[in-house]
XYZ file of N, CA, C and O in Angstrom:
324
model
N 0.835 -1.193 0.000
C 0.000 0.000 0.000
C 0.873 1.248 0.000
O 1.937 1.290 0.606
N 0.411 2.287 -0.629
C 1.111 3.567 -0.622
C 0.848 4.333 0.662
O 1.439 5.370 0.902
N -0.075 3.854 1.483
C -0.465 4.540 2.703
C -0.300 3.612 3.900
O -1.270 3.153 4.478
N 0.938 3.285 4.263
C 1.118 2.356 5.384
C 0.635 2.942 6.697
O 0.672 4.148 6.903
N 0.174 2.067 7.573
C -0.263 2.498 8.889
C 0.942 2.914 9.711
O 2.049 2.456 9.504
N 0.723 3.798 10.654
C 1.776 4.229 11.561
C 1.313 3.979 12.988
O 0.121 3.876 13.244
N 2.229 3.922 13.918
C 1.827 3.740 15.303
C 1.377 5.027 15.981
O 1.137 5.048 17.165
N 1.279 6.119 15.225
C 0.855 7.392 15.815
C -0.543 7.251 16.413
O -1.432 6.708 15.769
N -0.726 7.720 17.640
C -2.012 7.511 18.305
C -3.177 8.294 17.705
O -4.313 7.864 17.798
N -2.901 9.418 17.068
C -4.016 10.240 16.599
C -4.287 10.131 15.100
O -5.318 10.589 14.637
N -3.380 9.551 14.336
C -3.559 9.433 12.898
C -3.347 7.988 12.463
O -2.325 7.399 12.772
N -4.296 7.422 11.705
C -4.173 6.017 11.312
C -3.127 5.730 10.234
O -2.744 4.582 10.052
N -2.664 6.733 9.510
C -1.640 6.500 8.486
C -0.777 7.753 8.334
O -1.119 8.830 8.817
N 0.322 7.586 7.627
C 1.194 8.738 7.388
C 0.484 9.772 6.513
O 0.705 10.973 6.666
N -0.358 9.330 5.610
C -1.116 10.269 4.770
C -2.041 11.121 5.640
O -2.129 12.339 5.453
N -2.733 10.484 6.582
C -3.602 11.221 7.501
C -2.794 12.260 8.279
O -3.215 13.410 8.415
N -1.643 11.848 8.792
C -0.808 12.746 9.593
C -0.324 13.936 8.767
O -0.354 15.080 9.232
N 0.115 13.671 7.549
C 0.630 14.747 6.698
C -0.472 15.741 6.344
O -0.282 16.948 6.434
N -1.628 15.226 5.958
C -2.721 16.120 5.585
C -3.214 16.929 6.783
O -3.504 18.112 6.656
N -3.281 16.316 7.955
C -3.708 17.040 9.156
C -2.722 18.142 9.514
O -3.118 19.195 10.024
N -1.445 17.915 9.240
C -0.436 18.906 9.611
C -0.411 20.115 8.681
O 0.271 21.097 8.971
N -1.167 20.055 7.599
C -1.187 21.173 6.654
C -1.915 22.398 7.200
O -1.719 23.500 6.716
N -2.760 22.207 8.207
C -3.577 23.310 8.721
C -3.401 23.465 10.220
O -3.060 22.504 10.921
N -3.643 24.677 10.708
C -3.644 24.898 12.148
C -5.075 24.996 12.682
O -5.270 25.141 13.883
N -6.044 24.895 11.800
C -7.451 24.959 12.197
C -7.863 23.582 12.719
O -7.956 22.619 11.958
N -8.067 23.491 14.021
C -8.330 22.203 14.661
C -9.551 21.492 14.081
O -9.526 20.266 13.924
N -10.592 22.222 13.759
C -11.803 21.602 13.205
C -11.511 20.920 11.866
O -12.159 19.922 11.529
N -10.553 21.434 11.111
C -10.205 20.824 9.836
C -9.304 19.603 10.017
O -9.151 18.804 9.104
N -8.715 19.441 11.186
C -7.874 18.280 11.464
C -8.685 17.051 11.900
O -8.219 15.931 11.775
N -9.881 17.276 12.414
C -10.691 16.193 12.985
C -10.911 15.027 12.018
O -10.762 13.868 12.424
N -11.254 15.239 10.757
C -11.499 14.086 9.868
C -10.291 13.169 9.677
O -10.447 12.023 9.290
N -9.098 13.659 9.978
C -7.879 12.874 9.784
C -7.499 12.056 11.015
O -6.562 11.270 10.974
N -8.215 12.253 12.106
C -7.881 11.567 13.347
C -8.361 10.127 13.335
O -9.311 9.765 12.642
N -7.703 9.320 14.142
C -8.057 7.910 14.266
C -9.397 7.790 14.980
O -9.583 8.358 16.046
N -10.318 7.078 14.369
C -11.625 6.810 14.961
C -11.814 5.306 14.936
O -11.658 4.677 13.898
N -12.134 4.735 16.087
C -12.282 3.290 16.167
C -13.661 2.919 16.683
O -14.265 3.657 17.455
N -14.127 1.759 16.253
C -15.394 1.250 16.769
C -15.135 0.506 18.077
O -14.015 0.487 18.595
N -16.136 -0.127 18.607
C -16.026 -0.814 19.893
C -14.977 -1.924 19.882
O -14.384 -2.252 20.898
N -14.710 -2.500 18.706
C -13.705 -3.560 18.574
C -12.329 -3.018 18.210
O -11.451 -3.766 17.804
N -12.169 -1.701 18.315
C -10.910 -1.011 18.000
C -10.519 -1.131 16.529
O -9.359 -1.080 16.177
N -11.508 -1.292 15.670
C -11.273 -1.316 14.238
C -11.414 0.105 13.704
O -12.352 0.815 14.042
N -10.476 0.518 12.856
C -10.503 1.868 12.284
C -11.751 2.054 11.423
O -12.021 1.253 10.538
N -12.516 3.095 11.710
C -13.727 3.365 10.932
C -13.728 4.770 10.335
O -14.716 5.216 9.804
N -12.604 5.466 10.430
C -12.501 6.811 9.873
C -12.306 6.765 8.364
O -12.471 5.727 7.724
N -11.941 7.899 7.776
C -11.748 7.958 6.333
C -10.497 7.196 5.924
O -9.567 7.041 6.708
N -10.476 6.741 4.697
C -9.327 6.011 4.172
C -8.180 6.981 3.886
O -8.376 8.200 3.830
N -7.004 6.433 3.672
C -5.847 7.267 3.344
C -6.065 8.000 2.020
O -5.698 9.165 1.876
N -6.679 7.327 1.058
C -6.977 7.975 -0.221
C -7.943 9.131 -0.059
O -7.780 10.194 -0.668
N -8.950 8.939 0.784
C -9.908 10.018 1.057
C -9.230 11.156 1.814
O -9.544 12.330 1.590
N -8.295 10.814 2.698
C -7.547 11.845 3.428
C -6.744 12.706 2.458
O -6.700 13.929 2.580
N -6.113 12.058 1.487
C -5.330 12.799 0.487
C -6.220 13.762 -0.289
O -5.873 14.924 -0.490
N -7.380 13.283 -0.691
C -8.305 14.132 -1.454
C -8.823 15.284 -0.593
O -8.863 16.428 -1.037
N -9.213 14.988 0.641
C -9.708 16.023 1.539
C -8.624 17.050 1.854
O -8.903 18.239 1.980
N -7.398 16.603 1.937
C -6.285 17.500 2.233
C -6.053 18.567 1.176
O -5.406 19.577 1.433
N -6.608 18.363 -0.007
C -6.460 19.349 -1.084
C -7.388 20.549 -0.904
O -7.233 21.552 -1.587
N -8.342 20.440 0.030
C -9.320 21.518 0.184
C -9.273 22.203 1.546
O -10.154 22.997 1.854
N -8.260 21.907 2.356
C -8.188 22.549 3.670
C -7.366 23.830 3.603
O -6.631 24.063 2.652
N -7.507 24.641 4.634
C -6.784 25.911 4.720
C -5.349 25.645 5.148
O -5.110 25.125 6.237
N -4.403 25.993 4.291
C -2.985 25.770 4.601
C -2.495 26.779 5.620
O -2.865 27.953 5.576
N -1.649 26.311 6.536
C -1.015 27.258 7.441
C -0.061 28.134 6.634
O 0.445 27.730 5.588
N 0.175 29.356 7.104
C 0.932 30.353 6.342
C 2.310 29.877 5.898
O 2.758 30.191 4.807
N 2.982 29.139 6.734
C 4.357 28.746 6.430
C 4.443 27.329 5.847
O 5.515 26.721 5.866
N 3.361 26.809 5.311
C 3.341 25.423 4.844
C 4.453 25.127 3.833
O 5.119 24.114 3.908
N 4.658 26.012 2.878
C 5.700 25.766 1.870
C 7.091 25.688 2.493
O 7.969 25.010 1.974
N 7.281 26.359 3.610
C 8.579 26.342 4.284
C 8.790 25.098 5.141
O 9.925 24.691 5.371
N 7.707 24.496 5.631
C 7.848 23.388 6.582
C 7.412 22.030 6.047
O 7.660 21.007 6.692
N 6.792 21.982 4.882
C 6.191 20.722 4.425
C 7.208 19.597 4.229
O 6.910 18.443 4.536
N 8.377 19.883 3.752
C 9.365 18.826 3.536
C 9.865 18.248 4.861
O 10.003 17.033 5.008
N 10.121 19.124 5.831
C 10.542 18.646 7.143
C 9.431 17.873 7.840
O 9.693 16.912 8.553
N 8.190 18.299 7.631
C 7.064 17.587 8.235
C 6.969 16.169 7.665
O 6.777 15.211 8.399
N 7.110 16.027 6.358
C 7.055 14.699 5.740
C 8.226 13.847 6.216
O 8.052 12.665 6.526
N 9.398 14.424 6.308
C 10.560 13.698 6.810
C 10.308 13.186 8.226
O 10.601 12.029 8.547
N 9.733 14.019 9.068
C 9.420 13.635 10.447
C 8.414 12.481 10.484
O 8.582 11.515 11.236
N 7.384 12.554 9.662
C 6.358 11.507 9.628
C 6.946 10.185 9.149
O 6.724 9.134 9.750
N 7.715 10.228 8.083
C 8.317 9.013 7.550
C 9.331 8.429 8.543
O 9.350 7.225 8.788
N 10.142 9.280 9.141
C 11.111 8.823 10.138
C 10.413 8.097 11.284
O 10.840 7.025 11.713
N 9.317 8.677 11.769
C 8.597 8.091 12.891
C 7.960 6.748 12.563
O 7.716 5.951 13.466
N 7.717 6.465 11.294
C 7.163 5.159 10.923
C 8.164 4.049 11.213
O 7.764 2.915 11.484
N 9.434 4.359 11.161
C 10.456 3.331 11.279
C 11.117 3.242 12.648
O 11.777 2.268 12.949
N 10.960 4.259 13.466
C 11.622 4.248 14.773
C 10.709 3.819 15.914
O 11.177 3.610 17.011
N 9.442 3.683 15.656
C 8.508 3.305 16.733
C 8.166 1.849 16.668
O 8.181 1.196 15.726
């Protein structure tokens, strides 16, 4: 899969984490958070849907300056946890 799961507690995949980090508006981050049913099965949006939704959120002012470091941090954390 192009959207591997990560052990991050609030985001079910690296795609979710990256898209959520694009904005500082907390309400726009909610759809990217991990949501589980009673059996702890992920029931939130898919990584593909997260990518699509991420194209329509309000970018933080310095996004172009920090986006590469943010992706590096997310990818790094997939392998060290």
